[in-house]
XYZ file of C-alpha atoms in Angstrom:
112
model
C -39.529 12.049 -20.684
C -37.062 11.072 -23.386
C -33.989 10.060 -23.008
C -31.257 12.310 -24.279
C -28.405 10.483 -25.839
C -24.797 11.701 -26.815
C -23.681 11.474 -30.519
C -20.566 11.464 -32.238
C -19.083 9.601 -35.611
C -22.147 7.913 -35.610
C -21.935 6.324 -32.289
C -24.887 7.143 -29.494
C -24.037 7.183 -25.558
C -26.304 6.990 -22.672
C -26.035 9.704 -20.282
C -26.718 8.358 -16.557
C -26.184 9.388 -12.990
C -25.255 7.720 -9.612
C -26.051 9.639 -6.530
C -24.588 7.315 -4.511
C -20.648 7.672 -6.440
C -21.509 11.658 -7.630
C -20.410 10.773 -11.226
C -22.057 10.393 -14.412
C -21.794 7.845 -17.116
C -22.731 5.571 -19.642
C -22.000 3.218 -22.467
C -22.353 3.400 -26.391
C -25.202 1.649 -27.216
C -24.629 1.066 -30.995
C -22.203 -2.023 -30.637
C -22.722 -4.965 -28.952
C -19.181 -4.200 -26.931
C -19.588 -2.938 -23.661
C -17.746 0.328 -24.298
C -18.424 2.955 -21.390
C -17.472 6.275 -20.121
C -17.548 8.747 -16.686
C -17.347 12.492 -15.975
C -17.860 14.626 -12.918
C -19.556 16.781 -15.428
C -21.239 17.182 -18.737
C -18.135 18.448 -20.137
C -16.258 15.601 -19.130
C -18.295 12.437 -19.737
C -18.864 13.987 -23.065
C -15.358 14.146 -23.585
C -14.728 10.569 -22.125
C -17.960 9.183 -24.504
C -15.497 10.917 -27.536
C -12.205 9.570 -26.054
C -13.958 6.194 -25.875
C -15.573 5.815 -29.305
C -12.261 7.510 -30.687
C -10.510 4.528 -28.680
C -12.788 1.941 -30.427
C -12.273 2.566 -33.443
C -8.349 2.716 -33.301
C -8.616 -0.615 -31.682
C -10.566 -2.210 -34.649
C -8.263 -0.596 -37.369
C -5.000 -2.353 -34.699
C -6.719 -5.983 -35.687
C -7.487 -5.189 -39.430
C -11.059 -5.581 -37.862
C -14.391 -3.900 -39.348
C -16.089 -2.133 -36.472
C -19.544 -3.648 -35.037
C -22.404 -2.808 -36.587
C -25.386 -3.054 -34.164
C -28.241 -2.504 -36.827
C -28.661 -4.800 -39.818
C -31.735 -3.536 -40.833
C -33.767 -6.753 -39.184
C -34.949 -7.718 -36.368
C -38.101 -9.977 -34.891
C -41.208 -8.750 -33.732
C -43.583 -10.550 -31.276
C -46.924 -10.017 -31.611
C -50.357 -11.588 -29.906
C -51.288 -13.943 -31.997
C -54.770 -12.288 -32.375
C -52.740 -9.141 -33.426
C -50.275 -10.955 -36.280
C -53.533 -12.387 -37.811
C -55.564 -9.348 -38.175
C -51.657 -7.528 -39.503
C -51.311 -10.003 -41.658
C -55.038 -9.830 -42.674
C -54.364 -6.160 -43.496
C -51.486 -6.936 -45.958
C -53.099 -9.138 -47.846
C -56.237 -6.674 -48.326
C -53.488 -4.101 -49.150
C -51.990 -6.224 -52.121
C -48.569 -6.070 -49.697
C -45.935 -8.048 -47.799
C -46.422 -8.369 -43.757
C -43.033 -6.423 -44.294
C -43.763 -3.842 -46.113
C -47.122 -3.169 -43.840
C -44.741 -3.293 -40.446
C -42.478 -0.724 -41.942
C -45.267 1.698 -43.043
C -46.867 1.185 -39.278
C -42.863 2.401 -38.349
C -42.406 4.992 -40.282
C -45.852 6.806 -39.033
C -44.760 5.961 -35.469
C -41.490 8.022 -36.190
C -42.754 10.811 -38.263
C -44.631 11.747 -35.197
C-alpha cells in the first residue's frame, strides 16, 4: 500500500496512528529537524502539520536563517559489486556517464 503523505508550501508530513494513545501524528519529513504534529482527527493533525510548517518557517526568518533543504539533488547509492560492474558496463556501451545511466533507470522507475 502506499503511504499517503500531507503537503503544504512544499513541505510533506507523515500521517501515523497510535492505538494505544487514540491520536494521530507525524513529522515533516523534508528537513532534517524533527518537526512533528497530532490530531484526534484528520482535520486536526492536518491543521497541526500546517500550524507546524507555518511555525518553521517563521522561526527561520526570526534568525535571518535559510530554511533546510533536505534534497540537494545527490545522494549515494550502494550497489553489489557484481551489479555496479555490469551498470557501469552499460554506460560505457551507451557512450554515457554512470550518472546519467542511474538517472534514466530513475526516471522509468517513476514514470510508472
Amino acid at each position: 500500500m502506499k503511504q499517503q503523505l500531507l503537503k503544504y508550501k512544499g513541505y510533506h508530513g507523515t500521517v501515523e496512528f497510535s492505538l494505544e494513545d487514540d491520536v494521530l501524528y507525524g513529522k515533516v519529513i523534508d528537513v532534517n529537524s524533527l518537526i512533528s504534529y497530532e490530531g484526534k482527527d484528520l482535520t486536526e493533525l492536518r491543521s497541526d502539520f500546517e500550524g507546524a510548517v507555518d511555525d518553521y518557517l517563521a522561526m527561520c526568518e526570526a534568525h535571518h536563517e535559510s530554511p533546510e533543504k533536505a534534497y540537494t539533488g545527490s545522494f549515494n547509492v550502494r550497489l553489489e559489486p557484481e551489479m555496479h560492474k555490469r551498470l557501469a558496463l552499460y554506460a560505457r556501451s551507451h557512450n554515457e556517464s554512470l550518472n546519467t545511466s542511474v538517472k534514466q533507470a530513475v526516471a522509468q522507475l517513476l514514470a510508472e
